[in-house]
Amino acid sequence: MNARYEAVIGVECHVELKTKTKMFCGCVNAFGGEPNTKICPVCLGMPGALPVPNAQAIELIIAAGLAFGAEIPAFSKFDRKNYFYPDMPKDYQISQYDMPLAIGGTVKYWLEDGTMRECRLTRIHLEEDTGKSTHAGSGDGRIAGSSYSLVDFNRAGVPLMECVSEPELRSGAEAVAYLESLRRTLLALGVSDVKMEEGSLRCDANVSIRPAGSAELGTKTEIKNMNSFRSVERAIESERARQIEILSNGGRIVQETRGWDEVNGVTHSMRSKEEAHDYRYFPEPDLVPLEPSRAAVERLRAALPVLPAQRFERYTSQLGIGSKQATQLVETPSLGAYFDRVVACSNNAQQASNFVLGDLSRLANETGVAVAESAVSAEHLAELIGLVDAKRINSKIAKELLARMWDGAGSPAAIVEREGLAQTTDPGAIAAFVEEVLSAHPSVVAEFKAGKSNVMGFLVGQVMKASRGKADPALVNELVRTKLSS
Amino acid sequence: MPDSIDIRYVATLARIALTDDEVEVFGRQLGDLLGHVNALAELDTASVSATAQVIESRNVLREDRPAPCLDREKVLAQAPQRQGAFFRVPRIIAE
Amino acid sequence: MEYIEKSAAQIAHDVRTRVRSAAEVTDATLAHVESVEGAVGAYLTVLADSARAHAARVDERVRNGEKLALAGVPVAVKDNMCLDGSRTTCGSKILERWIAPYTATAVARMLEAGAVPIGKANCDEFAMGSSCENSALGVTRNPYDLTRVPGGSSGGSAAAVAAYEAALGMGSDTGGSIREPGAFCNLVGFKPTYGRISRYGLIAFASSLDQIGPLARTVEDAALAYDAMAGFDPMDATTVDRPVEAAAGALREDLRGLRVGMVREFDSAALGAALDALYRAAYRDLERLGAELVEVSLPTAAYGVATYYLIAPAECSSNLARFDGVRYGLRVEGDDVRSMYDRTRAAGFGPEVKRRILIGTHALSSGYYDAYYVRAQKARTLIAGDFERAFAQCDLIACPAASCPAFEFGAKSDPYSMYLMDYYTIPMALAGLPALSVPCGWTTPEGGRVPMPVGLQLCAPLFAEKLLLGAARAYEAATGHALARRPELESVRA
């Protein structure tokens, strides 16, 4: 990429809130379903119907704002955004214009190598989603060339959070890292499912470029139709390259909306004629203002969970866990919380991470039971790690124990005690097993002596087997080698 | 205060097709009305707050509890045009 | 006097005590409707079957011992209120065939109290007008002179009650749409405080101003209907959650101890000698009943019409956007969705609705919002402040309800002259105050054939409905103006 230019990127996200009901009526808020079955006079914009805001949706927005350190103003209100579109039932959207529920705040995010970054938020506000139009008659479901459209209003009125970032991102990779952190945070808060594939997270990006080091902003374009994080990254990089090429050739960037073409890997202009939008915002007269009480805000603040960015920072800087594992641990909030409980009663965080992300996650995958909900309590896992660290058991026994604990066997220390599984570290006892194995396999011993050193693994395995797995493997190795070379 | 109104532009925003006669008549009538409402410029409103609602209620909300929906057939029966379970509209030209 | 001319209070009493059945009252009303409706045209839809079914249920509930405040009372529902299964048109071609799939809260509460819906009453299209002439679906005539308008926009409900086609009417008032037709039809037209009665199911004109209220032949009847409808509704976030004091049982005998404000800027001398004399007599009657008359000033009330004709159209431009031919109502096909919108709305809305959508769209549009919409909202603050100061000096305000009696069809062809009809009622609407018109005498308009009713407007502070209705009842009882004449119906019976 051309080093003389830097990209200036802002991201605008729309997130469907995870409430039981829609924003302004009691229709169920759920993905999909038979078309036009989750509709009532309110969300269908019937004559005479009136909106009443969902208290839970407001709390979720405030919680999200608090999680990002935003200011929750003492006064907020809803406004109408007026424009005609067939899947918008009232032909206006109830949104928030100049007094959103949350102002400012910062999203902390990290790059693949673990570098922490921050991107400030402009605002977070609450609005209602539209229905869905399916464009038909053209064969490919796209709007261009279609001869009619079919409208389903199940999604109309679903509560939607709009979260706008400052233009502080500098690359497609940063934009994706920002989105990942935003997504993990909202998931941890229980604000949304944040599934791009189901449309509960949708995002647009504003992209401009400027000479590196310049403080002025260039003309921006708005990129739409990005359907995955990967397409966000590709679209931004493609748009950056396009703008650099135009400027390098003495051209001028046109402020416009551009759509991302996934197949051809380019953005294309979406608006043939530039009709300025005149949304005629005005205060929603069917609703009264919101004044979240300080007590309610503080109650929500106190209830905030540990956030993924906080976890990540602690794991990498305090616990010394690598960026990749730390990212995996914060990915699922319940897994991170489980890991925290393990670490609280163990002082080997790396081993805890290895178990949680390794054996336990494998068992979880195989059985379909989440780690945090499994029979292996955090305390028992810590106990197991303690047994390994103290060399009371070896890793093979540990694995076996873990599988039994998964099935409900309880305390590993108790099993070790009860079944005499403690590791054998007595050189005399192990030497006896070695003696026994070598004399039982004279031909193998001969092979070794003939130079086939790889047969030693077989002999070590036989000794371990003879000890019922309890022998200290390092000691077994050493004694077998000594004996063979004597 | 401004007292002209671009009837054609406003009708475009409002999605109402107007005949030339209507443009002429409404333009005149609404120009007159704007002449009358411009009297508001006589009021000193520099330090006056705007009233959107006369009632002083705040935070009138509802619990996040499901309520019954409408029967789809009852609703679609009144659709100007339907196709199966959907409302059908003419093609949408992207703007 | 025929039975159907009885007050709602009397009918409810008779049905409750099983002196009459709701079925009998309903049949008598429907028969009367059939005989006079051709001349009056109060209803767009007569709900004969549904009325009989409702009446049968009321009789059953009475037999089961329910004490229904409005047992068997025939009611005219303005056609901008939803009643499940009934055609609900708003007087507009765009909703000409729309069947409401749910019931408005206010209507449901009337029915719950035992009222029987006789029909859906005509109105100016989307409640925009002061004469009912803006209805796209029918002509309603004033029962006191069929060559004159019944007022508007709740003209159908007013005409129905005046012509005994219902004992109570449900109206909605945005700038005067209950009070003015009340005055024109010799009725009590009562607009409660904004937020007292749920708007859920009332097809919106201007959300921050619209308020449902009763039209009745007596103050007591208006109070009964108000008591049935008022109160918080979880379906309308702008209803106020505070206790409603029952107004029906608290009607005053006199006005002793009350200070009644005479508005300096509303001098009735401006209305001509005949009306001036009527209003001066009315104020003297208030004094005779024990009220102390005090002069108050509403210096910005004169800006009410200008303020209103920015705020109400701005809200209506947005409220009426949903009539787009997609989900319900009229559609005129087009090549694409855009032309379908343009044609549907061009064909579906009448000229007054178009004018208001256009001016409202303009007032909210980029570059004009501050100069028009915001400035009007600030003027609204000043007007409300004027009333607040006035009510520091008085308990009630008395003034004209309209600037003239019912006029002839076509007399107000210039839109602005029609807008000025609401000069005396708009300021109270902007301030959200409870106000009513009560009959205060008769005058024969210039060139008129017969005397026409005139209304006195009384206005109270926010939520002082009980005081307002009580005072109006005292005035009504002492003067009896409403009883002086009967509507001209004998000659028109079919």
mmCIF file with all atom_site columns, N, CA, C and O in Angstrom, chain A residues 20-22 25-26 35-36 39 44 52-55 148-149 151 271 278 285 289-291, chain B residues 9 15 53 58-59 62 64-67 69-70 72 75 83 85 87-89 91-92 95:
data_model
loop_
_atom_site.group_PDB
_atom_site.id
_atom_site.type_symbol
_atom_site.label_atom_id
_atom_site.label_alt_id
_atom_site.label_comp_id
_atom_site.label_asym_id
_atom_site.label_entity_id
_atom_site.label_seq_id
_atom_site.pdbx_PDB_ins_code
_atom_site.Cartn_x
_atom_site.Cartn_y
_atom_site.Cartn_z
_atom_site.occupancy
_atom_site.B_iso_or_equiv
_atom_site.pdbx_formal_charge
_atom_site.auth_seq_id
_atom_site.auth_comp_id
_atom_site.auth_asym_id
_atom_site.auth_atom_id
_atom_site.pdbx_PDB_model_num
ATOM 1   N N  . LYS A 1 20  ? -37.163 -9.830  24.798 1.00 0.00 ? 20  LYS A N  1
ATOM 2   C CA . LYS A 1 20  ? -38.211 -10.808 24.506 1.00 0.00 ? 20  LYS A CA 1
ATOM 3   C C  . LYS A 1 20  ? -39.167 -10.251 23.463 1.00 0.00 ? 20  LYS A C  1
ATOM 4   O O  . LYS A 1 20  ? -39.702 -10.981 22.651 1.00 0.00 ? 20  LYS A O  1
ATOM 5   N N  . THR A 1 21  ? -39.398 -8.938  23.526 1.00 0.00 ? 21  THR A N  1
ATOM 6   C CA . THR A 1 21  ? -40.396 -8.338  22.637 1.00 0.00 ? 21  THR A CA 1
ATOM 7   C C  . THR A 1 21  ? -39.784 -7.182  21.860 1.00 0.00 ? 21  THR A C  1
ATOM 8   O O  . THR A 1 21  ? -38.671 -6.739  22.131 1.00 0.00 ? 21  THR A O  1
ATOM 9   N N  . LYS A 1 22  ? -40.559 -6.694  20.898 1.00 0.00 ? 22  LYS A N  1
ATOM 10  C CA . LYS A 1 22  ? -40.089 -5.614  20.044 1.00 0.00 ? 22  LYS A CA 1
ATOM 11  C C  . LYS A 1 22  ? -39.945 -4.297  20.830 1.00 0.00 ? 22  LYS A C  1
ATOM 12  O O  . LYS A 1 22  ? -40.266 -4.221  21.998 1.00 0.00 ? 22  LYS A O  1
ATOM 13  N N  . CYS A 1 25  ? -43.832 -2.576  20.959 1.00 0.00 ? 25  CYS A N  1
ATOM 14  C CA . CYS A 1 25  ? -45.060 -3.369  21.111 1.00 0.00 ? 25  CYS A CA 1
ATOM 15  C C  . CYS A 1 25  ? -44.688 -4.729  21.691 1.00 0.00 ? 25  CYS A C  1
ATOM 16  O O  . CYS A 1 25  ? -43.506 -5.058  21.827 1.00 0.00 ? 25  CYS A O  1
ATOM 17  N N  . GLY A 1 26  ? -45.706 -5.522  21.999 1.00 0.00 ? 26  GLY A N  1
ATOM 18  C CA . GLY A 1 26  ? -45.469 -6.796  22.666 1.00 0.00 ? 26  GLY A CA 1
ATOM 19  C C  . GLY A 1 26  ? -45.243 -7.970  21.729 1.00 0.00 ? 26  GLY A C  1
ATOM 20  O O  . GLY A 1 26  ? -45.225 -9.117  22.169 1.00 0.00 ? 26  GLY A O  1
ATOM 21  N N  . PRO A 1 35  ? -43.376 -15.745 7.624  1.00 0.00 ? 35  PRO A N  1
ATOM 22  C CA . PRO A 1 35  ? -43.516 -14.324 7.316  1.00 0.00 ? 35  PRO A CA 1
ATOM 23  C C  . PRO A 1 35  ? -44.797 -13.727 7.875  1.00 0.00 ? 35  PRO A C  1
ATOM 24  O O  . PRO A 1 35  ? -45.840 -14.381 7.876  1.00 0.00 ? 35  PRO A O  1
ATOM 25  N N  . ASN A 1 36  ? -44.676 -12.494 8.365  1.00 0.00 ? 36  ASN A N  1
ATOM 26  C CA . ASN A 1 36  ? -45.833 -11.715 8.819  1.00 0.00 ? 36  ASN A CA 1
ATOM 27  C C  . ASN A 1 36  ? -46.674 -12.410 9.882  1.00 0.00 ? 36  ASN A C  1
ATOM 28  O O  . ASN A 1 36  ? -47.898 -12.317 9.879  1.00 0.00 ? 36  ASN A O  1
ATOM 29  N N  . ILE A 1 39  ? -46.668 -9.705  14.040 1.00 0.00 ? 39  ILE A N  1
ATOM 30  C CA . ILE A 1 39  ? -47.084 -8.344  13.711 1.00 0.00 ? 39  ILE A CA 1
ATOM 31  C C  . ILE A 1 39  ? -48.342 -7.970  14.484 1.00 0.00 ? 39  ILE A C  1
ATOM 32  O O  . ILE A 1 39  ? -49.165 -8.828  14.804 1.00 0.00 ? 39  ILE A O  1
ATOM 33  N N  . LEU A 1 44  ? -47.018 -2.715  12.686 1.00 0.00 ? 44  LEU A N  1
ATOM 34  C CA . LEU A 1 44  ? -47.444 -2.687  11.294 1.00 0.00 ? 44  LEU A CA 1
ATOM 35  C C  . LEU A 1 44  ? -47.840 -1.262  10.893 1.00 0.00 ? 44  LEU A C  1
ATOM 36  O O  . LEU A 1 44  ? -48.250 -1.027  9.766  1.00 0.00 ? 44  LEU A O  1
ATOM 37  N N  . VAL A 1 52  ? -45.137 2.228   22.609 1.00 0.00 ? 52  VAL A N  1
ATOM 38  C CA . VAL A 1 52  ? -44.764 2.379   24.027 1.00 0.00 ? 52  VAL A CA 1
ATOM 39  C C  . VAL A 1 52  ? -43.406 1.692   24.192 1.00 0.00 ? 52  VAL A C  1
ATOM 40  O O  . VAL A 1 52  ? -43.264 0.518   23.874 1.00 0.00 ? 52  VAL A O  1
ATOM 41  N N  . PRO A 1 53  ? -42.395 2.422   24.651 1.00 0.00 ? 53  PRO A N  1
ATOM 42  C CA . PRO A 1 53  ? -41.023 1.877   24.642 1.00 0.00 ? 53  PRO A CA 1
ATOM 43  C C  . PRO A 1 53  ? -40.820 0.719   25.621 1.00 0.00 ? 53  PRO A C  1
ATOM 44  O O  . PRO A 1 53  ? -41.381 0.699   26.712 1.00 0.00 ? 53  PRO A O  1
ATOM 45  N N  . ASN A 1 54  ? -39.996 -0.200  25.188 1.00 0.00 ? 54  ASN A N  1
ATOM 46  C CA . ASN A 1 54  ? -39.621 -1.379  25.956 1.00 0.00 ? 54  ASN A CA 1
ATOM 47  C C  . ASN A 1 54  ? -38.542 -0.989  26.974 1.00 0.00 ? 54  ASN A C  1
ATOM 48  O O  . ASN A 1 54  ? -37.448 -0.571  26.609 1.00 0.00 ? 54  ASN A O  1
ATOM 49  N N  . ALA A 1 55  ? -38.864 -1.113  28.251 1.00 0.00 ? 55  ALA A N  1
ATOM 50  C CA . ALA A 1 55  ? -37.943 -0.691  29.311 1.00 0.00 ? 55  ALA A CA 1
ATOM 51  C C  . ALA A 1 55  ? -36.625 -1.464  29.250 1.00 0.00 ? 55  ALA A C  1
ATOM 52  O O  . ALA A 1 55  ? -35.543 -0.898  29.479 1.00 0.00 ? 55  ALA A O  1
ATOM 53  N N  . TYR A 1 148 ? -40.654 -6.774  -8.818 1.00 0.00 ? 148 TYR A N  1
ATOM 54  C CA . TYR A 1 148 ? -41.497 -6.470  -7.665 1.00 0.00 ? 148 TYR A CA 1
ATOM 55  C C  . TYR A 1 148 ? -40.777 -6.936  -6.405 1.00 0.00 ? 148 TYR A C  1
ATOM 56  O O  . TYR A 1 148 ? -39.756 -7.624  -6.487 1.00 0.00 ? 148 TYR A O  1
ATOM 57  N N  . SER A 1 149 ? -41.306 -6.542  -5.263 1.00 0.00 ? 149 SER A N  1
ATOM 58  C CA . SER A 1 149 ? -40.699 -6.958  -4.003 1.00 0.00 ? 149 SER A CA 1
ATOM 59  C C  . SER A 1 149 ? -41.765 -7.494  -3.066 1.00 0.00 ? 149 SER A C  1
ATOM 60  O O  . SER A 1 149 ? -42.932 -7.109  -3.143 1.00 0.00 ? 149 SER A O  1
ATOM 61  N N  . VAL A 1 151 ? -42.729 -8.154  1.004  1.00 0.00 ? 151 VAL A N  1
ATOM 62  C CA . VAL A 1 151 ? -42.351 -7.569  2.285  1.00 0.00 ? 151 VAL A CA 1
ATOM 63  C C  . VAL A 1 151 ? -42.863 -8.416  3.446  1.00 0.00 ? 151 VAL A C  1
ATOM 64  O O  . VAL A 1 151 ? -44.019 -8.835  3.459  1.00 0.00 ? 151 VAL A O  1
ATOM 65  N N  . ARG A 1 271 ? -25.490 5.127   -5.844 1.00 0.00 ? 271 ARG A N  1
ATOM 66  C CA . ARG A 1 271 ? -26.501 6.143   -6.122 1.00 0.00 ? 271 ARG A CA 1
ATOM 67  C C  . ARG A 1 271 ? -26.240 6.766   -7.468 1.00 0.00 ? 271 ARG A C  1
ATOM 68  O O  . ARG A 1 271 ? -25.196 7.367   -7.687 1.00 0.00 ? 271 ARG A O  1
ATOM 69  N N  . ASP A 1 278 ? -33.593 14.381  3.086  1.00 0.00 ? 278 ASP A N  1
ATOM 70  C CA . ASP A 1 278 ? -34.084 15.413  3.990  1.00 0.00 ? 278 ASP A CA 1
ATOM 71  C C  . ASP A 1 278 ? -34.998 14.690  4.959  1.00 0.00 ? 278 ASP A C  1
ATOM 72  O O  . ASP A 1 278 ? -36.180 14.509  4.693  1.00 0.00 ? 278 ASP A O  1
ATOM 73  N N  . PRO A 1 285 ? -43.816 12.899  18.914 1.00 0.00 ? 285 PRO A N  1
ATOM 74  C CA . PRO A 1 285 ? -44.872 13.421  19.803 1.00 0.00 ? 285 PRO A CA 1
ATOM 75  C C  . PRO A 1 285 ? -45.709 12.330  20.463 1.00 0.00 ? 285 PRO A C  1
ATOM 76  O O  . PRO A 1 285 ? -46.510 12.639  21.347 1.00 0.00 ? 285 PRO A O  1
ATOM 77  N N  . PRO A 1 289 ? -40.214 12.183  27.077 1.00 0.00 ? 289 PRO A N  1
ATOM 78  C CA . PRO A 1 289 ? -38.763 12.052  27.199 1.00 0.00 ? 289 PRO A CA 1
ATOM 79  C C  . PRO A 1 289 ? -38.329 10.983  28.208 1.00 0.00 ? 289 PRO A C  1
ATOM 80  O O  . PRO A 1 289 ? -39.118 10.543  29.042 1.00 0.00 ? 289 PRO A O  1
ATOM 81  N N  . LEU A 1 290 ? -37.070 10.604  28.096 1.00 0.00 ? 290 LEU A N  1
ATOM 82  C CA . LEU A 1 290 ? -36.468 9.639   29.012 1.00 0.00 ? 290 LEU A CA 1
ATOM 83  C C  . LEU A 1 290 ? -35.549 10.397  29.954 1.00 0.00 ? 290 LEU A C  1
ATOM 84  O O  . LEU A 1 290 ? -34.767 11.239  29.516 1.00 0.00 ? 290 LEU A O  1
ATOM 85  N N  . GLU A 1 291 ? -35.671 10.094  31.227 1.00 0.00 ? 291 GLU A N  1
ATOM 86  C CA . GLU A 1 291 ? -34.727 10.660  32.192 1.00 0.00 ? 291 GLU A CA 1
ATOM 87  C C  . GLU A 1 291 ? -34.272 9.510   33.077 1.00 0.00 ? 291 GLU A C  1
ATOM 88  O O  . GLU A 1 291 ? -34.828 9.291   34.153 1.00 0.00 ? 291 GLU A O  1
ATOM 89  N N  . TYR B 2 9   ? -40.751 20.561  -4.695 1.00 0.00 ? 9   TYR B N  1
ATOM 90  C CA . TYR B 2 9   ? -39.781 19.836  -3.863 1.00 0.00 ? 9   TYR B CA 1
ATOM 91  C C  . TYR B 2 9   ? -40.482 19.207  -2.657 1.00 0.00 ? 9   TYR B C  1
ATOM 92  O O  . TYR B 2 9   ? -40.276 18.035  -2.334 1.00 0.00 ? 9   TYR B O  1
ATOM 93  N N  . ARG B 2 15  ? -44.275 12.621  -1.171 1.00 0.00 ? 15  ARG B N  1
ATOM 94  C CA . ARG B 2 15  ? -44.772 11.573  -2.062 1.00 0.00 ? 15  ARG B CA 1
ATOM 95  C C  . ARG B 2 15  ? -46.229 11.816  -2.451 1.00 0.00 ? 15  ARG B C  1
ATOM 96  O O  . ARG B 2 15  ? -47.090 10.945  -2.267 1.00 0.00 ? 15  ARG B O  1
ATOM 97  N N  . GLN B 2 53  ? -44.207 18.743  24.003 1.00 0.00 ? 53  GLN B N  1
ATOM 98  C CA . GLN B 2 53  ? -45.317 18.076  24.683 1.00 0.00 ? 53  GLN B CA 1
ATOM 99  C C  . GLN B 2 53  ? -45.707 18.931  25.875 1.00 0.00 ? 53  GLN B C  1
ATOM 100 O O  . GLN B 2 53  ? -44.838 19.441  26.573 1.00 0.00 ? 53  GLN B O  1
ATOM 101 N N  . ARG B 2 58  ? -42.395 11.532  32.325 1.00 0.00 ? 58  ARG B N  1
ATOM 102 C CA . ARG B 2 58  ? -41.094 11.035  31.884 1.00 0.00 ? 58  ARG B CA 1
ATOM 103 C C  . ARG B 2 58  ? -41.103 9.503   31.998 1.00 0.00 ? 58  ARG B C  1
ATOM 104 O O  . ARG B 2 58  ? -41.803 8.957   32.854 1.00 0.00 ? 58  ARG B O  1
ATOM 105 N N  . ASN B 2 59  ? -40.296 8.869   31.185 1.00 0.00 ? 59  ASN B N  1
ATOM 106 C CA . ASN B 2 59  ? -40.067 7.420   31.335 1.00 0.00 ? 59  ASN B CA 1
ATOM 107 C C  . ASN B 2 59  ? -41.352 6.594   31.368 1.00 0.00 ? 59  ASN B C  1
ATOM 108 O O  . ASN B 2 59  ? -41.501 5.726   32.221 1.00 0.00 ? 59  ASN B O  1
ATOM 109 N N  . ARG B 2 62  ? -42.943 0.241   28.994 1.00 0.00 ? 62  ARG B N  1
ATOM 110 C CA . ARG B 2 62  ? -43.673 -1.001  29.248 1.00 0.00 ? 62  ARG B CA 1
ATOM 111 C C  . ARG B 2 62  ? -42.667 -2.093  29.590 1.00 0.00 ? 62  ARG B C  1
ATOM 112 O O  . ARG B 2 62  ? -41.494 -2.014  29.218 1.00 0.00 ? 62  ARG B O  1
ATOM 113 N N  . ASP B 2 64  ? -40.941 -5.744  29.313 1.00 0.00 ? 64  ASP B N  1
ATOM 114 C CA . ASP B 2 64  ? -40.575 -6.557  28.146 1.00 0.00 ? 64  ASP B CA 1
ATOM 115 C C  . ASP B 2 64  ? -41.336 -7.888  28.211 1.00 0.00 ? 64  ASP B C  1
ATOM 116 O O  . ASP B 2 64  ? -40.755 -8.936  28.463 1.00 0.00 ? 64  ASP B O  1
ATOM 117 N N  . ARG B 2 65  ? -42.658 -7.791  28.015 1.00 0.00 ? 65  ARG B N  1
ATOM 118 C CA . ARG B 2 65  ? -43.503 -8.972  28.159 1.00 0.00 ? 65  ARG B CA 1
ATOM 119 C C  . ARG B 2 65  ? -44.308 -9.173  26.881 1.00 0.00 ? 65  ARG B C  1
ATOM 120 O O  . ARG B 2 65  ? -44.953 -8.245  26.415 1.00 0.00 ? 65  ARG B O  1
ATOM 121 N N  . PRO B 2 66  ? -44.281 -10.377 26.304 1.00 0.00 ? 66  PRO B N  1
ATOM 122 C CA . PRO B 2 66  ? -44.989 -10.595 25.037 1.00 0.00 ? 66  PRO B CA 1
ATOM 123 C C  . PRO B 2 66  ? -46.507 -10.424 25.160 1.00 0.00 ? 66  PRO B C  1
ATOM 124 O O  . PRO B 2 66  ? -47.085 -10.730 26.202 1.00 0.00 ? 66  PRO B O  1
ATOM 125 N N  . ALA B 2 67  ? -47.084 -9.912  24.083 1.00 0.00 ? 67  ALA B N  1
ATOM 126 C CA . ALA B 2 67  ? -48.537 -9.752  23.985 1.00 0.00 ? 67  ALA B CA 1
ATOM 127 C C  . ALA B 2 67  ? -48.973 -10.427 22.685 1.00 0.00 ? 67  ALA B C  1
ATOM 128 O O  . ALA B 2 67  ? -48.154 -10.634 21.798 1.00 0.00 ? 67  ALA B O  1
ATOM 129 N N  . CYS B 2 69  ? -50.191 -11.296 19.004 1.00 0.00 ? 69  CYS B N  1
ATOM 130 C CA . CYS B 2 69  ? -50.053 -10.622 17.714 1.00 0.00 ? 69  CYS B CA 1
ATOM 131 C C  . CYS B 2 69  ? -51.378 -10.696 16.977 1.00 0.00 ? 69  CYS B C  1
ATOM 132 O O  . CYS B 2 69  ? -52.305 -11.370 17.402 1.00 0.00 ? 69  CYS B O  1
ATOM 133 N N  . LEU B 2 70  ? -51.447 -10.000 15.839 1.00 0.00 ? 70  LEU B N  1
ATOM 134 C CA . LEU B 2 70  ? -52.648 -10.060 15.000 1.00 0.00 ? 70  LEU B CA 1
ATOM 135 C C  . LEU B 2 70  ? -52.614 -11.318 14.142 1.00 0.00 ? 70  LEU B C  1
ATOM 136 O O  . LEU B 2 70  ? -51.543 -11.813 13.796 1.00 0.00 ? 70  LEU B O  1
ATOM 137 N N  . ARG B 2 72  ? -52.516 -13.256 10.901 1.00 0.00 ? 72  ARG B N  1
ATOM 138 C CA . ARG B 2 72  ? -51.933 -12.869 9.624  1.00 0.00 ? 72  ARG B CA 1
ATOM 139 C C  . ARG B 2 72  ? -52.989 -12.725 8.520  1.00 0.00 ? 72  ARG B C  1
ATOM 140 O O  . ARG B 2 72  ? -52.957 -11.791 7.734  1.00 0.00 ? 72  ARG B O  1
ATOM 141 N N  . VAL B 2 75  ? -54.906 -9.542  8.602  1.00 0.00 ? 75  VAL B N  1
ATOM 142 C CA . VAL B 2 75  ? -54.123 -8.401  8.146  1.00 0.00 ? 75  VAL B CA 1
ATOM 143 C C  . VAL B 2 75  ? -53.931 -8.447  6.635  1.00 0.00 ? 75  VAL B C  1
ATOM 144 O O  . VAL B 2 75  ? -54.186 -7.467  5.925  1.00 0.00 ? 75  VAL B O  1
ATOM 145 N N  . GLN B 2 83  ? -48.887 -11.633 -1.915 1.00 0.00 ? 83  GLN B N  1
ATOM 146 C CA . GLN B 2 83  ? -48.449 -12.839 -2.612 1.00 0.00 ? 83  GLN B CA 1
ATOM 147 C C  . GLN B 2 83  ? -48.101 -13.837 -1.527 1.00 0.00 ? 83  GLN B C  1
ATOM 148 O O  . GLN B 2 83  ? -47.117 -13.663 -0.806 1.00 0.00 ? 83  GLN B O  1
ATOM 149 N N  . ALA B 2 85  ? -47.783 -15.276 1.826  1.00 0.00 ? 85  ALA B N  1
ATOM 150 C CA . ALA B 2 85  ? -47.769 -14.699 3.160  1.00 0.00 ? 85  ALA B CA 1
ATOM 151 C C  . ALA B 2 85  ? -47.150 -13.304 3.184  1.00 0.00 ? 85  ALA B C  1
ATOM 152 O O  . ALA B 2 85  ? -46.935 -12.733 4.243  1.00 0.00 ? 85  ALA B O  1
ATOM 153 N N  . PHE B 2 87  ? -46.676 -9.136  1.750  1.00 0.00 ? 87  PHE B N  1
ATOM 154 C CA . PHE B 2 87  ? -47.225 -7.961  1.083  1.00 0.00 ? 87  PHE B CA 1
ATOM 155 C C  . PHE B 2 87  ? -46.395 -7.774  -0.185 1.00 0.00 ? 87  PHE B C  1
ATOM 156 O O  . PHE B 2 87  ? -45.174 -7.883  -0.141 1.00 0.00 ? 87  PHE B O  1
ATOM 157 N N  . ARG B 2 88  ? -47.085 -7.488  -1.284 1.00 0.00 ? 88  ARG B N  1
ATOM 158 C CA . ARG B 2 88  ? -46.333 -7.302  -2.529 1.00 0.00 ? 88  ARG B CA 1
ATOM 159 C C  . ARG B 2 88  ? -46.382 -5.840  -2.948 1.00 0.00 ? 88  ARG B C  1
ATOM 160 O O  . ARG B 2 88  ? -47.426 -5.189  -2.861 1.00 0.00 ? 88  ARG B O  1
ATOM 161 N N  . VAL B 2 89  ? -45.242 -5.330  -3.372 1.00 0.00 ? 89  VAL B N  1
ATOM 162 C CA . VAL B 2 89  ? -45.160 -3.940  -3.851 1.00 0.00 ? 89  VAL B CA 1
ATOM 163 C C  . VAL B 2 89  ? -44.454 -3.921  -5.208 1.00 0.00 ? 89  VAL B C  1
ATOM 164 O O  . VAL B 2 89  ? -43.688 -4.830  -5.525 1.00 0.00 ? 89  VAL B O  1
ATOM 165 N N  . ARG B 2 91  ? -41.724 -2.764  -8.083 1.00 0.00 ? 91  ARG B N  1
ATOM 166 C CA . ARG B 2 91  ? -40.276 -2.772  -7.941 1.00 0.00 ? 91  ARG B CA 1
ATOM 167 C C  . ARG B 2 91  ? -39.788 -1.503  -7.228 1.00 0.00 ? 91  ARG B C  1
ATOM 168 O O  . ARG B 2 91  ? -40.360 -0.420  -7.372 1.00 0.00 ? 91  ARG B O  1
ATOM 169 N N  . ILE B 2 92  ? -38.743 -1.709  -6.458 1.00 0.00 ? 92  ILE B N  1
ATOM 170 C CA . ILE B 2 92  ? -38.141 -0.607  -5.705 1.00 0.00 ? 92  ILE B CA 1
ATOM 171 C C  . ILE B 2 92  ? -36.922 -0.147  -6.476 1.00 0.00 ? 92  ILE B C  1
ATOM 172 O O  . ILE B 2 92  ? -36.024 -0.945  -6.759 1.00 0.00 ? 92  ILE B O  1
ATOM 173 N N  . GLU B 2 95  ? -32.429 4.358   -4.294 1.00 0.00 ? 95  GLU B N  1
ATOM 174 C CA . GLU B 2 95  ? -32.150 5.791   -4.327 1.00 0.00 ? 95  GLU B CA 1
ATOM 175 C C  . GLU B 2 95  ? -30.895 6.096   -3.563 1.00 0.00 ? 95  GLU B C  1
ATOM 176 O O  . GLU B 2 95  ? -30.586 5.456   -2.603 1.00 0.00 ? 95  GLU B O  1
#
